[in-house]
Amino acid sequence: MKKIILSAIYLFISVITFAQTNPVKVADFFADFEIKPYNGDVMDTVYNTGVDVMLPVFVRFKLKVPYGSGNVNTMPQQCYASIMYEHANGFDFNPLPNNIYLNANAWTPLTGSLYSPYVKVDLTLYKEYLKSGKLKTYYMSEYDAVNRGWQNRLQASSTRNITVIQVPNFIGPNQICDEATYTIERPDVVTLENAVGVAMLTALGNNQWKVTRIGTANGSVKLRSTSNGKTFDKDIVIGTPAPTISGTSQINTVGEYGYIVSRNLPGSTIEYNLMLGGDVELIPVSDTQFMIKVVNPNTSGSTMAVKVRARETNSCGTSSYTIKNITLNGNM
């Protein structure tokens, strides 16, 4: 038995004239049954986040000849359409629990028109079967209200392509000292970025991957899942990489200048101090911010070097120092 991948939609219309005495075959009455994106895009993108997706579409009938002509004056007694989702693994359908009933006024074309009005239908794409594919429509009509005879289904030529982006959920630590196993829900193409010489990735199967530190290397890597050109990352700190210091590298006048030490991992400890400096002071502001205050202007005509260093400690150990080189202008 095929798996259910898309809810089918029952669409009923009531006749607005007397019951027809002569059968109107669906193949003679309809030219097509159209389906198009509700938002106007040629191809829709659906994000699979692990929940069912409600997808609105527009549907309408196309007649073989204009409504109201001598050949087509009445609508069939009832019409039925099933909208199915097809991908590489095949397709199937199942009625929605809340069937949609439409009256004749919603579907009857204007006189002289080949098309019925567009009607909005909300489809349910089940999370278990969300893959890129296309919506296809099958339809038939009832031509005899007394005997309730149904014509065989016809497949519409109008289809709608759907691109599904698998949005992963990464389960695992933000830091490793040696190795760790990660589970990825809804993975696609999984890689480890910025990892050369730092860490390696091993596929374990069952949506699990192992990230292993290379020797005593330190750094930051990204566990990445790519789906239809969209990338989703989990940042992982390997070992204890050194922090970074941001702020000006050139001081031209007397004053106070702010600097920020950026830690690699929340909750780690930052240490910073002044290594080398002439007439300057280091003023702590917080555990990750400080000021460099130029006390006396440098009027020697030669530049003066100032060095500030910082390091970071986390559960894997203490990093090497990061050194920030600052130059004082010689003509302040």
mmCIF file of C-alpha atoms in Angstrom:
data_model
loop_
_atom_site.group_PDB
_atom_site.id
_atom_site.type_symbol
_atom_site.label_atom_id
_atom_site.label_comp_id
_atom_site.label_asym_id
_atom_site.label_seq_id
_atom_site.Cartn_x
_atom_site.Cartn_y
_atom_site.Cartn_z
ATOM 1 C CA MET A 1 0.000 0.000 0.000
ATOM 2 C CA LYS A 2 1.415 3.319 -1.006
ATOM 3 C CA LYS A 3 2.241 5.868 1.628
ATOM 4 C CA ILE A 4 0.020 8.885 1.879
ATOM 5 C CA ILE A 5 1.887 11.992 0.816
ATOM 6 C CA LEU A 6 -0.710 14.599 0.067
ATOM 7 C CA SER A 7 -4.275 15.114 1.102
ATOM 8 C CA ALA A 8 -6.732 14.821 -1.759
ATOM 9 C CA ILE A 9 -9.353 17.485 -2.145
ATOM 10 C CA TYR A 10 -12.991 16.778 -2.875
ATOM 11 C CA LEU A 11 -14.506 19.627 -4.858
ATOM 12 C CA PHE A 12 -18.230 19.523 -5.414
ATOM 13 C CA ILE A 13 -20.390 21.906 -7.428
ATOM 14 C CA SER A 14 -24.150 22.012 -7.602
ATOM 15 C CA VAL A 15 -26.026 22.232 -10.850
ATOM 16 C CA ILE A 16 -27.750 25.531 -11.527
ATOM 17 C CA THR A 17 -30.078 24.122 -14.175
ATOM 18 C CA PHE A 18 -32.364 21.131 -14.419
ATOM 19 C CA ALA A 19 -30.843 17.672 -14.521
ATOM 20 C CA GLN A 20 -29.512 16.866 -17.946
ATOM 21 C CA THR A 21 -31.263 14.128 -19.860
ATOM 22 C CA ASN A 22 -28.247 13.428 -22.047
ATOM 23 C CA PRO A 23 -24.942 12.541 -20.422
ATOM 24 C CA VAL A 24 -22.175 15.146 -20.700
ATOM 25 C CA LYS A 25 -18.918 13.253 -20.763
ATOM 26 C CA VAL A 26 -16.091 14.799 -18.846
ATOM 27 C CA ALA A 27 -13.778 14.389 -21.828
ATOM 28 C CA ASP A 28 -16.211 16.393 -23.967
ATOM 29 C CA PHE A 29 -16.863 19.097 -21.396
ATOM 30 C CA PHE A 30 -13.478 19.875 -19.792
ATOM 31 C CA ALA A 31 -10.247 20.778 -21.539
ATOM 32 C CA ASP A 32 -8.140 20.833 -18.375
ATOM 33 C CA PHE A 33 -8.170 21.379 -14.636
ATOM 34 C CA GLU A 34 -5.618 24.003 -13.696
ATOM 35 C CA ILE A 35 -3.604 24.435 -10.531
ATOM 36 C CA LYS A 36 -1.319 27.373 -9.921
ATOM 37 C CA PRO A 37 0.609 28.943 -7.023
ATOM 38 C CA TYR A 38 -1.503 31.063 -4.737
ATOM 39 C CA ASN A 39 1.352 33.553 -4.281
ATOM 40 C CA GLY A 40 2.034 33.924 -8.000
ATOM 41 C CA ASP A 41 5.452 32.234 -8.087
ATOM 42 C CA VAL A 42 6.272 29.815 -10.883
ATOM 43 C CA MET A 43 7.865 27.420 -8.420
ATOM 44 C CA ASP A 44 7.069 27.463 -4.720
ATOM 45 C CA THR A 45 9.535 26.772 -1.950
ATOM 46 C CA VAL A 46 8.377 24.834 1.092
ATOM 47 C CA TYR A 47 10.476 24.638 4.260
ATOM 48 C CA ASN A 48 10.287 21.336 6.121
ATOM 49 C CA THR A 49 10.775 22.121 9.807
ATOM 50 C CA GLY A 50 9.268 18.904 11.084
ATOM 51 C CA VAL A 51 5.615 19.990 11.059
ATOM 52 C CA ASP A 52 2.839 19.590 8.494
ATOM 53 C CA VAL A 53 2.802 22.388 5.915
ATOM 54 C CA MET A 54 -0.379 24.160 4.850
ATOM 55 C CA LEU A 55 0.042 25.068 1.183
ATOM 56 C CA PRO A 56 -2.536 27.365 -0.461
ATOM 57 C CA VAL A 57 -3.195 26.875 -4.183
ATOM 58 C CA PHE A 58 -5.540 28.280 -6.828
ATOM 59 C CA VAL A 59 -7.569 25.790 -8.892
ATOM 60 C CA ARG A 60 -10.043 26.222 -11.763
ATOM 61 C CA PHE A 61 -11.643 24.345 -14.667
ATOM 62 C CA LYS A 62 -10.880 25.039 -18.303
ATOM 63 C CA LEU A 63 -13.717 24.267 -20.734
ATOM 64 C CA LYS A 64 -13.339 23.035 -24.305
ATOM 65 C CA VAL A 65 -15.709 25.694 -25.640
ATOM 66 C CA PRO A 66 -16.959 28.948 -24.079
ATOM 67 C CA TYR A 67 -19.625 28.574 -21.438
ATOM 68 C CA GLY A 68 -23.028 29.704 -22.683
ATOM 69 C CA SER A 69 -22.383 28.584 -26.238
ATOM 70 C CA GLY A 70 -24.670 26.160 -27.981
ATOM 71 C CA ASN A 71 -22.370 23.297 -27.066
ATOM 72 C CA VAL A 72 -22.026 24.133 -23.373
ATOM 73 C CA ASN A 73 -25.013 25.648 -21.627
ATOM 74 C CA THR A 74 -24.972 23.746 -18.358
ATOM 75 C CA MET A 75 -22.449 22.474 -15.879
ATOM 76 C CA PRO A 76 -22.229 18.773 -14.988
ATOM 77 C CA GLN A 77 -24.226 17.765 -11.929
ATOM 78 C CA GLN A 78 -21.110 17.494 -9.776
ATOM 79 C CA CYS A 79 -17.377 17.654 -10.269
ATOM 80 C CA TYR A 80 -14.622 15.961 -8.333
ATOM 81 C CA ALA A 81 -10.897 16.619 -8.368
ATOM 82 C CA SER A 82 -8.073 14.941 -6.493
ATOM 83 C CA ILE A 83 -4.801 16.804 -6.106
ATOM 84 C CA MET A 84 -1.802 14.580 -5.482
ATOM 85 C CA TYR A 85 1.839 15.137 -4.701
ATOM 86 C CA GLU A 86 4.331 13.203 -6.800
ATOM 87 C CA HIS A 87 8.069 12.740 -6.239
ATOM 88 C CA ALA A 88 10.692 10.104 -6.962
ATOM 89 C CA ASN A 89 9.099 7.586 -4.599
ATOM 90 C CA GLY A 90 5.686 7.779 -6.257
ATOM 91 C CA PHE A 91 2.451 9.316 -5.044
ATOM 92 C CA ASP A 92 -0.831 8.510 -3.390
ATOM 93 C CA PHE A 93 -3.663 10.480 -1.834
ATOM 94 C CA ASN A 94 -6.206 10.412 0.935
ATOM 95 C CA PRO A 95 -9.311 12.556 1.493
ATOM 96 C CA LEU A 96 -9.031 15.425 3.895
ATOM 97 C CA PRO A 97 -11.221 15.039 6.976
ATOM 98 C CA ASN A 98 -12.822 18.410 6.175
ATOM 99 C CA ASN A 99 -14.034 18.042 2.570
ATOM 100 C CA ILE A 100 -14.607 21.299 0.741
ATOM 101 C CA TYR A 101 -18.041 21.896 -0.793
ATOM 102 C CA LEU A 102 -18.535 24.680 -3.306
ATOM 103 C CA ASN A 103 -21.787 25.989 -4.720
ATOM 104 C CA ALA A 104 -22.367 26.487 -8.417
ATOM 105 C CA ASN A 105 -21.806 30.235 -8.242
ATOM 106 C CA ALA A 106 -18.229 29.646 -7.157
ATOM 107 C CA TRP A 107 -17.393 27.566 -10.210
ATOM 108 C CA THR A 108 -19.673 28.580 -13.080
ATOM 109 C CA PRO A 109 -17.752 30.512 -15.766
ATOM 110 C CA LEU A 110 -19.008 33.804 -17.081
ATOM 111 C CA THR A 111 -20.862 33.541 -20.369
ATOM 112 C CA GLY A 112 -18.345 33.387 -23.192
ATOM 113 C CA SER A 113 -15.472 32.321 -20.947
ATOM 114 C CA LEU A 114 -13.380 29.161 -21.158
ATOM 115 C CA TYR A 115 -12.443 29.311 -17.482
ATOM 116 C CA SER A 116 -14.210 29.000 -14.183
ATOM 117 C CA PRO A 117 -13.180 31.453 -11.454
ATOM 118 C CA TYR A 118 -10.114 30.581 -9.393
ATOM 119 C CA VAL A 119 -10.880 29.038 -6.030
ATOM 120 C CA LYS A 120 -8.348 28.943 -3.192
ATOM 121 C CA VAL A 121 -7.734 25.535 -1.642
ATOM 122 C CA ASP A 122 -5.459 24.823 1.334
ATOM 123 C CA LEU A 123 -3.500 21.596 0.895
ATOM 124 C CA THR A 124 -1.855 19.701 3.726
ATOM 125 C CA LEU A 125 1.668 18.454 2.967
ATOM 126 C CA TYR A 126 2.488 15.830 5.542
ATOM 127 C CA LYS A 127 5.863 16.287 7.251
ATOM 128 C CA GLU A 128 6.775 12.601 6.920
ATOM 129 C CA TYR A 129 6.774 12.755 3.122
ATOM 130 C CA LEU A 130 8.012 16.246 2.315
ATOM 131 C CA LYS A 131 10.348 16.012 -0.661
ATOM 132 C CA SER A 132 10.690 18.097 -3.804
ATOM 133 C CA GLY A 133 8.126 17.099 -6.409
ATOM 134 C CA LYS A 134 5.027 18.324 -8.193
ATOM 135 C CA LEU A 135 1.309 18.697 -7.651
ATOM 136 C CA LYS A 136 -0.822 16.816 -10.173
ATOM 137 C CA THR A 137 -4.583 16.941 -10.619
ATOM 138 C CA TYR A 138 -7.076 14.249 -11.621
ATOM 139 C CA TYR A 139 -10.737 15.072 -12.198
ATOM 140 C CA MET A 140 -14.064 13.611 -13.289
ATOM 141 C CA SER A 141 -17.714 14.665 -13.416
ATOM 142 C CA GLU A 142 -21.140 13.307 -12.570
ATOM 143 C CA TYR A 143 -23.518 13.570 -15.509
ATOM 144 C CA ASP A 144 -26.723 11.963 -14.255
ATOM 145 C CA ALA A 145 -28.170 13.232 -10.989
ATOM 146 C CA VAL A 146 -30.567 10.284 -10.786
ATOM 147 C CA ASN A 147 -28.205 7.417 -11.481
ATOM 148 C CA ARG A 148 -25.153 9.271 -10.236
ATOM 149 C CA GLY A 149 -22.903 8.012 -12.992
ATOM 150 C CA TRP A 150 -19.282 9.139 -12.769
ATOM 151 C CA GLN A 151 -16.942 9.440 -15.724
ATOM 152 C CA ASN A 152 -13.454 8.001 -15.425
ATOM 153 C CA ARG A 153 -10.793 10.313 -14.105
ATOM 154 C CA LEU A 154 -8.697 12.402 -16.453
ATOM 155 C CA GLN A 155 -5.230 13.711 -15.653
ATOM 156 C CA ALA A 156 -4.799 17.449 -16.035
ATOM 157 C CA SER A 157 -1.815 18.724 -17.990
ATOM 158 C CA SER A 158 -1.395 21.619 -15.569
ATOM 159 C CA THR A 159 1.079 20.784 -12.791
ATOM 160 C CA ARG A 160 2.850 22.759 -10.120
ATOM 161 C CA ASN A 161 6.461 22.233 -9.076
ATOM 162 C CA ILE A 162 7.341 22.333 -5.392
ATOM 163 C CA THR A 163 10.879 22.685 -4.042
ATOM 164 C CA VAL A 164 11.264 21.412 -0.498
ATOM 165 C CA ILE A 165 14.056 22.824 1.652
ATOM 166 C CA GLN A 166 14.928 20.441 4.465
ATOM 167 C CA VAL A 167 15.563 22.566 7.577
ATOM 168 C CA PRO A 168 17.824 20.504 9.856
ATOM 169 C CA ASN A 169 17.854 20.351 13.631
ATOM 170 C CA PHE A 170 21.347 19.799 15.027
ATOM 171 C CA ILE A 171 21.588 17.891 18.304
ATOM 172 C CA GLY A 172 24.999 17.882 19.986
ATOM 173 C CA PRO A 173 27.507 19.989 21.982
ATOM 174 C CA ASN A 174 28.811 23.425 20.990
ATOM 175 C CA GLN A 175 32.377 22.480 21.950
ATOM 176 C CA ILE A 176 34.512 19.363 21.800
ATOM 177 C CA CYS A 177 37.866 18.629 23.417
ATOM 178 C CA ASP A 178 38.350 15.275 21.674
ATOM 179 C CA GLU A 179 35.276 14.051 19.771
ATOM 180 C CA ALA A 180 31.491 14.151 19.867
ATOM 181 C CA THR A 181 28.528 12.568 18.067
ATOM 182 C CA TYR A 182 25.849 14.751 16.471
ATOM 183 C CA THR A 183 22.344 13.777 15.437
ATOM 184 C CA ILE A 184 20.789 15.793 12.610
ATOM 185 C CA GLU A 185 17.049 15.699 12.067
ATOM 186 C CA ARG A 186 16.040 16.216 8.398
ATOM 187 C CA PRO A 187 19.630 16.225 7.074
ATOM 188 C CA ASP A 188 20.505 16.597 3.419
ATOM 189 C CA VAL A 189 24.108 16.972 2.226
ATOM 190 C CA VAL A 190 26.245 17.149 5.397
ATOM 191 C CA THR A 191 29.789 18.578 5.465
ATOM 192 C CA LEU A 192 32.261 20.047 7.971
ATOM 193 C CA GLU A 193 33.466 23.537 7.010
ATOM 194 C CA ASN A 194 36.661 25.415 7.994
ATOM 195 C CA ALA A 195 37.952 22.107 9.323
ATOM 196 C CA VAL A 196 41.251 21.550 7.478
ATOM 197 C CA GLY A 197 43.858 20.547 10.069
ATOM 198 C CA VAL A 198 41.374 21.161 12.890
ATOM 199 C CA ALA A 199 38.749 18.388 12.849
ATOM 200 C CA MET A 200 37.351 15.613 10.682
ATOM 201 C CA LEU A 201 33.840 14.329 10.016
ATOM 202 C CA THR A 202 32.710 10.693 9.997
ATOM 203 C CA ALA A 203 29.247 9.542 8.898
ATOM 204 C CA LEU A 204 27.884 6.947 11.332
ATOM 205 C CA GLY A 205 24.523 6.289 9.685
ATOM 206 C CA ASN A 206 21.051 6.699 11.175
ATOM 207 C CA ASN A 207 21.341 10.511 10.838
ATOM 208 C CA GLN A 208 24.439 10.624 13.056
ATOM 209 C CA TRP A 209 27.893 12.083 12.424
ATOM 210 C CA LYS A 210 31.060 12.144 14.535
ATOM 211 C CA VAL A 211 33.332 15.203 14.722
ATOM 212 C CA THR A 212 36.883 14.397 15.863
ATOM 213 C CA ARG A 213 39.564 16.872 16.903
ATOM 214 C CA ILE A 214 42.860 16.503 15.060
ATOM 215 C CA GLY A 215 45.641 16.263 17.646
ATOM 216 C CA THR A 216 45.792 19.406 19.762
ATOM 217 C CA ALA A 217 44.420 21.698 17.059
ATOM 218 C CA ASN A 218 42.229 24.628 18.044
ATOM 219 C CA GLY A 219 39.664 26.467 15.982
ATOM 220 C CA SER A 220 36.025 26.958 15.075
ATOM 221 C CA VAL A 221 34.262 24.743 12.510
ATOM 222 C CA LYS A 222 30.764 24.566 11.034
ATOM 223 C CA LEU A 223 28.719 21.384 10.790
ATOM 224 C CA ARG A 224 26.666 22.145 7.668
ATOM 225 C CA SER A 225 23.625 20.656 5.979
ATOM 226 C CA THR A 226 22.871 21.921 2.452
ATOM 227 C CA SER A 227 19.409 21.518 0.914
ATOM 228 C CA ASN A 228 18.589 22.842 -2.568
ATOM 229 C CA GLY A 229 21.278 25.511 -2.339
ATOM 230 C CA LYS A 230 20.301 26.637 1.180
ATOM 231 C CA THR A 231 22.888 26.104 3.928
ATOM 232 C CA PHE A 232 22.239 25.572 7.633
ATOM 233 C CA ASP A 233 25.120 25.548 10.120
ATOM 234 C CA LYS A 234 25.955 24.560 13.655
ATOM 235 C CA ASP A 235 29.040 26.317 15.031
ATOM 236 C CA ILE A 236 31.403 24.068 16.996
ATOM 237 C CA VAL A 237 34.441 25.215 18.974
ATOM 238 C CA ILE A 238 37.344 22.772 18.762
ATOM 239 C CA GLY A 239 39.678 22.866 21.768
ATOM 240 C CA THR A 240 40.552 26.371 22.942
ATOM 241 C CA PRO A 241 41.116 28.864 20.128
ATOM 242 C CA ALA A 242 42.497 32.290 20.989
ATOM 243 C CA PRO A 243 40.060 35.229 21.223
ATOM 244 C CA THR A 244 40.139 38.256 18.931
ATOM 245 C CA ILE A 245 40.691 41.911 19.875
ATOM 246 C CA SER A 246 38.897 44.589 17.866
ATOM 247 C CA GLY A 247 39.587 48.322 17.944
ATOM 248 C CA THR A 248 41.747 50.911 16.219
ATOM 249 C CA SER A 249 45.347 50.043 15.392
ATOM 250 C CA GLN A 250 46.370 53.683 14.849
ATOM 251 C CA ILE A 251 46.083 56.425 17.490
ATOM 252 C CA ASN A 252 46.777 59.981 16.341
ATOM 253 C CA THR A 253 45.574 62.162 19.220
ATOM 254 C CA VAL A 254 45.387 62.170 23.005
ATOM 255 C CA GLY A 255 42.232 60.512 24.355
ATOM 256 C CA GLU A 256 40.584 57.239 25.314
ATOM 257 C CA TYR A 257 39.988 54.437 22.814
ATOM 258 C CA GLY A 258 37.712 51.428 23.290
ATOM 259 C CA TYR A 259 38.583 47.796 22.534
ATOM 260 C CA ILE A 260 36.550 44.580 22.642
ATOM 261 C CA VAL A 261 37.769 41.033 23.227
ATOM 262 C CA SER A 262 35.496 38.522 21.454
ATOM 263 C CA ARG A 263 35.277 35.112 23.094
ATOM 264 C CA ASN A 264 34.761 31.955 21.060
ATOM 265 C CA LEU A 265 32.454 30.219 23.505
ATOM 266 C CA PRO A 266 29.799 31.641 25.833
ATOM 267 C CA GLY A 267 30.792 31.239 29.467
ATOM 268 C CA SER A 268 34.532 31.087 28.847
ATOM 269 C CA THR A 269 36.946 33.265 30.839
ATOM 270 C CA ILE A 270 38.828 36.144 29.219
ATOM 271 C CA GLU A 271 42.109 37.591 30.482
ATOM 272 C CA TYR A 272 43.778 40.672 28.992
ATOM 273 C CA ASN A 273 46.674 42.973 29.910
ATOM 274 C CA LEU A 274 49.084 45.586 28.573
ATOM 275 C CA MET A 275 52.309 44.040 27.272
ATOM 276 C CA LEU A 276 54.086 47.115 25.991
ATOM 277 C CA GLY A 277 53.168 50.771 26.167
ATOM 278 C CA GLY A 278 54.701 54.203 26.577
ATOM 279 C CA ASP A 279 52.572 56.938 28.065
ATOM 280 C CA VAL A 280 49.332 54.942 27.890
ATOM 281 C CA GLU A 281 47.065 53.285 30.437
ATOM 282 C CA LEU A 282 44.830 50.223 30.093
ATOM 283 C CA ILE A 283 41.480 50.840 31.812
ATOM 284 C CA PRO A 284 39.259 47.732 32.288
ATOM 285 C CA VAL A 285 35.584 48.272 31.448
ATOM 286 C CA SER A 286 34.297 44.679 31.694
ATOM 287 C CA ASP A 287 35.628 41.154 31.300
ATOM 288 C CA THR A 288 35.671 41.654 27.523
ATOM 289 C CA GLN A 289 36.098 45.438 27.135
ATOM 290 C CA PHE A 290 38.850 47.899 27.988
ATOM 291 C CA MET A 291 40.049 51.411 27.147
ATOM 292 C CA ILE A 292 43.498 52.538 26.067
ATOM 293 C CA LYS A 293 44.113 56.026 27.405
ATOM 294 C CA VAL A 294 46.901 58.140 25.928
ATOM 295 C CA VAL A 295 48.245 60.102 28.911
ATOM 296 C CA ASN A 296 50.852 62.280 27.190
ATOM 297 C CA PRO A 297 51.053 63.151 23.508
ATOM 298 C CA ASN A 298 53.827 61.558 21.493
ATOM 299 C CA THR A 299 55.793 64.477 20.044
ATOM 300 C CA SER A 300 59.030 62.619 19.366
ATOM 301 C CA GLY A 301 58.463 62.510 15.647
ATOM 302 C CA SER A 302 58.714 58.720 15.758
ATOM 303 C CA THR A 303 55.865 56.275 16.120
ATOM 304 C CA MET A 304 55.495 54.408 19.389
ATOM 305 C CA ALA A 305 54.386 50.770 19.684
ATOM 306 C CA VAL A 306 51.737 49.584 22.138
ATOM 307 C CA LYS A 307 50.873 45.902 22.586
ATOM 308 C CA VAL A 308 47.831 44.414 24.339
ATOM 309 C CA ARG A 309 47.344 40.674 24.743
ATOM 310 C CA ALA A 310 44.350 38.471 25.609
ATOM 311 C CA ARG A 311 43.650 34.771 26.077
ATOM 312 C CA GLU A 312 40.637 32.564 26.732
ATOM 313 C CA THR A 313 40.024 29.648 29.090
ATOM 314 C CA ASN A 314 37.263 27.059 28.638
ATOM 315 C CA SER A 315 36.670 23.455 29.714
ATOM 316 C CA CYS A 316 39.315 22.201 27.283
ATOM 317 C CA GLY A 317 42.103 24.436 28.630
ATOM 318 C CA THR A 318 43.676 27.866 28.098
ATOM 319 C CA SER A 319 44.430 29.326 24.692
ATOM 320 C CA SER A 320 47.553 31.018 23.455
ATOM 321 C CA TYR A 321 47.668 34.819 23.594
ATOM 322 C CA THR A 322 46.233 37.060 20.913
ATOM 323 C CA ILE A 323 48.332 40.213 20.518
ATOM 324 C CA LYS A 324 46.884 43.533 19.380
ATOM 325 C CA ASN A 325 49.498 45.912 17.942
ATOM 326 C CA ILE A 326 48.691 49.616 18.280
ATOM 327 C CA THR A 327 50.754 52.454 16.821
ATOM 328 C CA LEU A 328 50.931 55.937 18.392
ATOM 329 C CA ASN A 329 51.501 58.746 15.903
ATOM 330 C CA GLY A 330 54.815 60.550 16.468
ATOM 331 C CA ASN A 331 53.363 64.009 15.804
ATOM 332 C CA MET A 332 50.410 64.350 18.164
#
